[in-house]
Amino acid sequence: MKYESEIAYETDETVSLGTMSHKCVYCDALKFKEEAPGMCCSAGKVQLPSFLPLLEPLYSLIMGFHPDHKNFMDRIRKYNNCFQMTSFGAKQIIEDGFMPTFKVKVQVYHLIGSLQALPQQNPQFLQIYFVGDDERETRLRCSHFADVKQSLVKQLQAMLHHNNPYIKDLKTTLERVP
């Protein structure tokens, strides 16, 4: 199907699925009118715990209460990338046609590298968590993304350091390793 911007697809009956206004009787998931009942939760057999509330400043950034909401939402992928721990790799990537998607053949893997950067290299990915200096961590995270706000990255970094058990373990590992 070729996308044409002049067509209002949401009202075109040949492609519109309608709104997700029907609730599953078992789990309250929102569904389209024609979806099979109970398919989302196997008729109540699968029960997931409720989501924990988002922490600050993430909650305010997403809900629009934070003064940097627009900057964050416009660059959310860049802010996310500031905190990535690995890089993505694959044996063979094939790009087809117009769509900005790719297919990976064989195997997908994540590159981690050493936990600490070599003496003449800047830390990257997971290595940034081992820097040990919050200001330097923030600068390193922002160095690849010119249009992210350093003050906002610092707030998000503090949130992760304070609340994420994996990051807490990473930070204390540095202190334990000679």
PDB file of C-alpha atoms in Angstrom:
ATOM      1  CA  MET A   1       0.000   0.000   0.000  1.00  0.00           C
ATOM      2  CA  LYS A   2       1.413   3.370  -0.974  1.00  0.00           C
ATOM      3  CA  TYR A   3       0.823   6.124   1.580  1.00  0.00           C
ATOM      4  CA  GLU A   4      -0.778   9.294   0.224  1.00  0.00           C
ATOM      5  CA  SER A   5      -0.877  12.286   2.558  1.00  0.00           C
ATOM      6  CA  GLU A   6      -4.048  13.712   0.939  1.00  0.00           C
ATOM      7  CA  ILE A   7      -6.162  10.730   2.044  1.00  0.00           C
ATOM      8  CA  ALA A   8      -7.741  10.783   5.512  1.00  0.00           C
ATOM      9  CA  TYR A   9      -7.044   7.152   6.334  1.00  0.00           C
ATOM     10  CA  GLU A  10      -8.646   7.348   9.786  1.00  0.00           C
ATOM     11  CA  THR A  11     -12.059   7.810   8.163  1.00  0.00           C
ATOM     12  CA  ASP A  12     -11.545   5.522   5.150  1.00  0.00           C
ATOM     13  CA  GLU A  13     -13.658   2.413   5.821  1.00  0.00           C
ATOM     14  CA  THR A  14     -11.381   0.150   3.789  1.00  0.00           C
ATOM     15  CA  VAL A  15      -8.407   0.683   6.115  1.00  0.00           C
ATOM     16  CA  SER A  16      -9.837   2.092   9.355  1.00  0.00           C
ATOM     17  CA  LEU A  17     -10.063  -0.322  12.275  1.00  0.00           C
ATOM     18  CA  GLY A  18     -12.049   2.145  14.357  1.00  0.00           C
ATOM     19  CA  THR A  19     -11.118   3.207  17.846  1.00  0.00           C
ATOM     20  CA  MET A  20      -9.780   1.082  20.641  1.00  0.00           C
ATOM     21  CA  SER A  21     -12.837   1.637  22.791  1.00  0.00           C
ATOM     22  CA  HIS A  22     -13.794  -1.913  23.733  1.00  0.00           C
ATOM     23  CA  LYS A  23     -12.440  -3.291  27.009  1.00  0.00           C
ATOM     24  CA  CYS A  24     -11.448  -6.875  27.591  1.00  0.00           C
ATOM     25  CA  VAL A  25     -13.783  -8.381  30.205  1.00  0.00           C
ATOM     26  CA  TYR A  26     -10.846 -10.096  31.910  1.00  0.00           C
ATOM     27  CA  CYS A  27      -8.008  -7.541  31.981  1.00  0.00           C
ATOM     28  CA  ASP A  28      -9.561  -4.217  30.892  1.00  0.00           C
ATOM     29  CA  ALA A  29      -7.170  -3.923  27.922  1.00  0.00           C
ATOM     30  CA  LEU A  30      -8.476  -1.583  25.234  1.00  0.00           C
ATOM     31  CA  LYS A  31      -9.248  -3.412  22.019  1.00  0.00           C
ATOM     32  CA  PHE A  32     -10.689  -2.859  18.583  1.00  0.00           C
ATOM     33  CA  LYS A  33     -14.326  -3.875  18.057  1.00  0.00           C
ATOM     34  CA  GLU A  34     -13.568  -6.994  16.010  1.00  0.00           C
ATOM     35  CA  GLU A  35     -10.734  -8.394  18.161  1.00  0.00           C
ATOM     36  CA  ALA A  36     -11.324 -11.803  19.695  1.00  0.00           C
ATOM     37  CA  PRO A  37     -12.388 -11.715  23.351  1.00  0.00           C
ATOM     38  CA  GLY A  38      -9.699 -12.705  25.819  1.00  0.00           C
ATOM     39  CA  MET A  39      -6.952 -12.860  23.188  1.00  0.00           C
ATOM     40  CA  CYS A  40      -4.845 -10.248  24.983  1.00  0.00           C
ATOM     41  CA  CYS A  41      -4.666 -12.162  28.285  1.00  0.00           C
ATOM     42  CA  SER A  42      -5.638 -15.696  27.245  1.00  0.00           C
ATOM     43  CA  ALA A  43      -9.089 -15.212  28.780  1.00  0.00           C
ATOM     44  CA  GLY A  44      -7.730 -14.109  32.168  1.00  0.00           C
ATOM     45  CA  LYS A  45      -5.019 -16.777  32.450  1.00  0.00           C
ATOM     46  CA  VAL A  46      -2.213 -14.219  32.105  1.00  0.00           C
ATOM     47  CA  GLN A  47      -2.150 -11.509  34.757  1.00  0.00           C
ATOM     48  CA  LEU A  48       0.508  -8.838  34.692  1.00  0.00           C
ATOM     49  CA  PRO A  49       1.323  -6.600  37.651  1.00  0.00           C
ATOM     50  CA  SER A  50       0.336  -2.953  37.356  1.00  0.00           C
ATOM     51  CA  PHE A  51       2.932  -0.487  36.169  1.00  0.00           C
ATOM     52  CA  LEU A  52       4.763   1.411  38.868  1.00  0.00           C
ATOM     53  CA  PRO A  53       4.255   5.177  38.685  1.00  0.00           C
ATOM     54  CA  LEU A  54       6.901   7.063  36.723  1.00  0.00           C
ATOM     55  CA  LEU A  55       9.554   8.789  38.788  1.00  0.00           C
ATOM     56  CA  GLU A  56      10.398  12.471  38.645  1.00  0.00           C
ATOM     57  CA  PRO A  57      11.520  14.158  36.459  1.00  0.00           C
ATOM     58  CA  LEU A  58      10.372  11.557  33.903  1.00  0.00           C
ATOM     59  CA  TYR A  59       6.714  11.839  34.917  1.00  0.00           C
ATOM     60  CA  SER A  60       6.644  15.629  34.520  1.00  0.00           C
ATOM     61  CA  LEU A  61       8.571  15.474  31.251  1.00  0.00           C
ATOM     62  CA  ILE A  62       6.140  13.025  29.683  1.00  0.00           C
ATOM     63  CA  MET A  63       2.945  14.520  31.114  1.00  0.00           C
ATOM     64  CA  GLY A  64       3.856  18.083  30.098  1.00  0.00           C
ATOM     65  CA  PHE A  65       4.404  19.611  33.555  1.00  0.00           C
ATOM     66  CA  HIS A  66       8.162  20.116  33.199  1.00  0.00           C
ATOM     67  CA  PRO A  67       9.468  23.314  31.564  1.00  0.00           C
ATOM     68  CA  ASP A  68      11.607  21.195  29.200  1.00  0.00           C
ATOM     69  CA  HIS A  69       8.682  18.979  28.118  1.00  0.00           C
ATOM     70  CA  LYS A  70       8.702  20.059  24.453  1.00  0.00           C
ATOM     71  CA  ASN A  71      12.483  19.730  24.093  1.00  0.00           C
ATOM     72  CA  PHE A  72      12.353  16.276  25.697  1.00  0.00           C
ATOM     73  CA  MET A  73       9.452  14.969  23.615  1.00  0.00           C
ATOM     74  CA  ASP A  74      10.938  16.310  20.354  1.00  0.00           C
ATOM     75  CA  ARG A  75      14.247  14.566  21.114  1.00  0.00           C
ATOM     76  CA  ILE A  76      13.122  11.627  23.251  1.00  0.00           C
ATOM     77  CA  ARG A  77      15.128   9.098  21.240  1.00  0.00           C
ATOM     78  CA  LYS A  78      18.301  11.176  21.671  1.00  0.00           C
ATOM     79  CA  TYR A  79      17.731  11.411  25.438  1.00  0.00           C
ATOM     80  CA  ASN A  80      17.210   7.653  25.528  1.00  0.00           C
ATOM     81  CA  ASN A  81      20.421   7.109  23.571  1.00  0.00           C
ATOM     82  CA  CYS A  82      22.346   9.183  26.121  1.00  0.00           C
ATOM     83  CA  PHE A  83      21.821   6.331  28.584  1.00  0.00           C
ATOM     84  CA  GLN A  84      22.359   3.269  26.376  1.00  0.00           C
ATOM     85  CA  MET A  85      24.725   0.675  27.764  1.00  0.00           C
ATOM     86  CA  THR A  86      25.523  -1.240  24.579  1.00  0.00           C
ATOM     87  CA  SER A  87      25.769  -0.692  20.862  1.00  0.00           C
ATOM     88  CA  PHE A  88      23.797  -2.761  18.367  1.00  0.00           C
ATOM     89  CA  GLY A  89      25.440  -5.070  15.865  1.00  0.00           C
ATOM     90  CA  ALA A  90      24.418  -7.579  13.249  1.00  0.00           C
ATOM     91  CA  LYS A  91      26.108  -9.803  10.685  1.00  0.00           C
ATOM     92  CA  GLN A  92      24.144  -8.608   7.678  1.00  0.00           C
ATOM     93  CA  ILE A  93      21.678  -5.781   7.298  1.00  0.00           C
ATOM     94  CA  ILE A  94      19.561  -5.435   4.176  1.00  0.00           C
ATOM     95  CA  GLU A  95      17.603  -2.264   3.509  1.00  0.00           C
ATOM     96  CA  ASP A  96      14.676  -2.549   1.116  1.00  0.00           C
ATOM     97  CA  GLY A  97      12.703   0.181  -0.620  1.00  0.00           C
ATOM     98  CA  PHE A  98      11.370   3.402   0.864  1.00  0.00           C
ATOM     99  CA  MET A  99      10.508   2.347   4.395  1.00  0.00           C
ATOM    100  CA  PRO A 100      13.202   3.273   6.956  1.00  0.00           C
ATOM    101  CA  THR A 101      13.325  -0.250   8.377  1.00  0.00           C
ATOM    102  CA  PHE A 102      15.908  -2.951   8.085  1.00  0.00           C
ATOM    103  CA  LYS A 103      16.080  -6.724   8.214  1.00  0.00           C
ATOM    104  CA  VAL A 104      18.798  -8.616   9.988  1.00  0.00           C
ATOM    105  CA  LYS A 105      19.916 -11.988   8.749  1.00  0.00           C
ATOM    106  CA  VAL A 106      21.700 -14.478  10.977  1.00  0.00           C
ATOM    107  CA  GLN A 107      22.144 -12.987  14.478  1.00  0.00           C
ATOM    108  CA  VAL A 108      21.622  -9.750  16.388  1.00  0.00           C
ATOM    109  CA  TYR A 109      24.054  -8.933  19.164  1.00  0.00           C
ATOM    110  CA  HIS A 110      24.948  -6.110  21.539  1.00  0.00           C
ATOM    111  CA  LEU A 111      28.516  -4.895  21.790  1.00  0.00           C
ATOM    112  CA  ILE A 112      29.632  -4.075  25.309  1.00  0.00           C
ATOM    113  CA  GLY A 113      33.404  -3.870  25.161  1.00  0.00           C
ATOM    114  CA  SER A 114      35.531  -3.485  28.271  1.00  0.00           C
ATOM    115  CA  LEU A 115      34.034  -1.993  31.427  1.00  0.00           C
ATOM    116  CA  GLN A 116      36.606   0.789  31.466  1.00  0.00           C
ATOM    117  CA  ALA A 117      37.901   2.849  28.570  1.00  0.00           C
ATOM    118  CA  LEU A 118      41.505   2.579  27.474  1.00  0.00           C
ATOM    119  CA  PRO A 119      43.731   5.426  28.727  1.00  0.00           C
ATOM    120  CA  GLN A 120      43.587   7.494  25.494  1.00  0.00           C
ATOM    121  CA  GLN A 121      39.868   6.916  24.791  1.00  0.00           C
ATOM    122  CA  ASN A 122      36.732   8.630  26.023  1.00  0.00           C
ATOM    123  CA  PRO A 123      34.334   6.300  27.842  1.00  0.00           C
ATOM    124  CA  GLN A 124      31.249   5.315  25.880  1.00  0.00           C
ATOM    125  CA  PHE A 125      28.080   3.274  26.450  1.00  0.00           C
ATOM    126  CA  LEU A 126      28.432   1.167  29.630  1.00  0.00           C
ATOM    127  CA  GLN A 127      31.856   2.661  30.374  1.00  0.00           C
ATOM    128  CA  ILE A 128      30.259   6.032  31.165  1.00  0.00           C
ATOM    129  CA  TYR A 129      28.590   4.510  34.235  1.00  0.00           C
ATOM    130  CA  PHE A 130      32.059   3.753  35.646  1.00  0.00           C
ATOM    131  CA  VAL A 131      33.426   7.310  35.320  1.00  0.00           C
ATOM    132  CA  GLY A 132      32.647   8.101  38.957  1.00  0.00           C
ATOM    133  CA  ASP A 133      32.109  11.849  38.445  1.00  0.00           C
ATOM    134  CA  ASP A 134      28.526  12.991  37.790  1.00  0.00           C
ATOM    135  CA  GLU A 135      29.551  16.151  35.904  1.00  0.00           C
ATOM    136  CA  ARG A 136      31.891  14.263  33.580  1.00  0.00           C
ATOM    137  CA  GLU A 137      29.260  11.555  33.036  1.00  0.00           C
ATOM    138  CA  THR A 138      26.770  14.205  31.975  1.00  0.00           C
ATOM    139  CA  ARG A 139      29.239  15.838  29.569  1.00  0.00           C
ATOM    140  CA  LEU A 140      30.115  12.465  28.016  1.00  0.00           C
ATOM    141  CA  ARG A 141      26.448  11.564  27.569  1.00  0.00           C
ATOM    142  CA  CYS A 142      25.714  14.886  25.860  1.00  0.00           C
ATOM    143  CA  SER A 143      28.832  14.911  23.683  1.00  0.00           C
ATOM    144  CA  HIS A 144      27.178  12.925  20.878  1.00  0.00           C
ATOM    145  CA  PHE A 145      23.880  14.834  20.904  1.00  0.00           C
ATOM    146  CA  ALA A 146      24.319  18.595  20.515  1.00  0.00           C
ATOM    147  CA  ASP A 147      20.649  19.475  20.959  1.00  0.00           C
ATOM    148  CA  VAL A 148      19.958  17.695  24.263  1.00  0.00           C
ATOM    149  CA  LYS A 149      19.951  19.869  27.361  1.00  0.00           C
ATOM    150  CA  GLN A 150      22.809  19.067  29.688  1.00  0.00           C
ATOM    151  CA  SER A 151      20.776  20.112  32.747  1.00  0.00           C
ATOM    152  CA  LEU A 152      18.004  17.697  31.767  1.00  0.00           C
ATOM    153  CA  VAL A 153      20.425  14.826  31.134  1.00  0.00           C
ATOM    154  CA  LYS A 154      21.879  15.516  34.590  1.00  0.00           C
ATOM    155  CA  GLN A 155      18.385  15.280  36.176  1.00  0.00           C
ATOM    156  CA  LEU A 156      17.615  12.012  34.384  1.00  0.00           C
ATOM    157  CA  GLN A 157      21.030  10.642  35.273  1.00  0.00           C
ATOM    158  CA  ALA A 158      20.451  11.464  38.967  1.00  0.00           C
ATOM    159  CA  MET A 159      17.051   9.729  38.810  1.00  0.00           C
ATOM    160  CA  LEU A 160      18.643   6.584  37.354  1.00  0.00           C
ATOM    161  CA  HIS A 161      21.561   6.604  39.799  1.00  0.00           C
ATOM    162  CA  HIS A 162      19.198   6.946  42.739  1.00  0.00           C
ATOM    163  CA  ASN A 163      16.506   4.442  41.686  1.00  0.00           C
ATOM    164  CA  ASN A 164      17.860   1.871  39.236  1.00  0.00           C
ATOM    165  CA  PRO A 165      19.289  -1.166  41.095  1.00  0.00           C
ATOM    166  CA  TYR A 166      21.479  -2.170  38.135  1.00  0.00           C
ATOM    167  CA  ILE A 167      23.110   1.228  37.940  1.00  0.00           C
ATOM    168  CA  LYS A 168      23.609   1.235  41.705  1.00  0.00           C
ATOM    169  CA  ASP A 169      25.430  -2.093  41.354  1.00  0.00           C
ATOM    170  CA  LEU A 170      27.546  -0.729  38.499  1.00  0.00           C
ATOM    171  CA  LYS A 171      28.521   2.343  40.510  1.00  0.00           C
ATOM    172  CA  THR A 172      29.511   0.316  43.583  1.00  0.00           C
ATOM    173  CA  THR A 173      31.408  -2.212  41.447  1.00  0.00           C
ATOM    174  CA  LEU A 174      33.841   0.525  40.495  1.00  0.00           C
ATOM    175  CA  GLU A 175      34.628   1.074  44.167  1.00  0.00           C
ATOM    176  CA  ARG A 176      35.221  -2.660  44.773  1.00  0.00           C
ATOM    177  CA  VAL A 177      37.503  -3.308  41.787  1.00  0.00           C
ATOM    178  CA  PRO A 178      41.174  -2.316  42.211  1.00  0.00           C
TER     179      PRO A 178
END
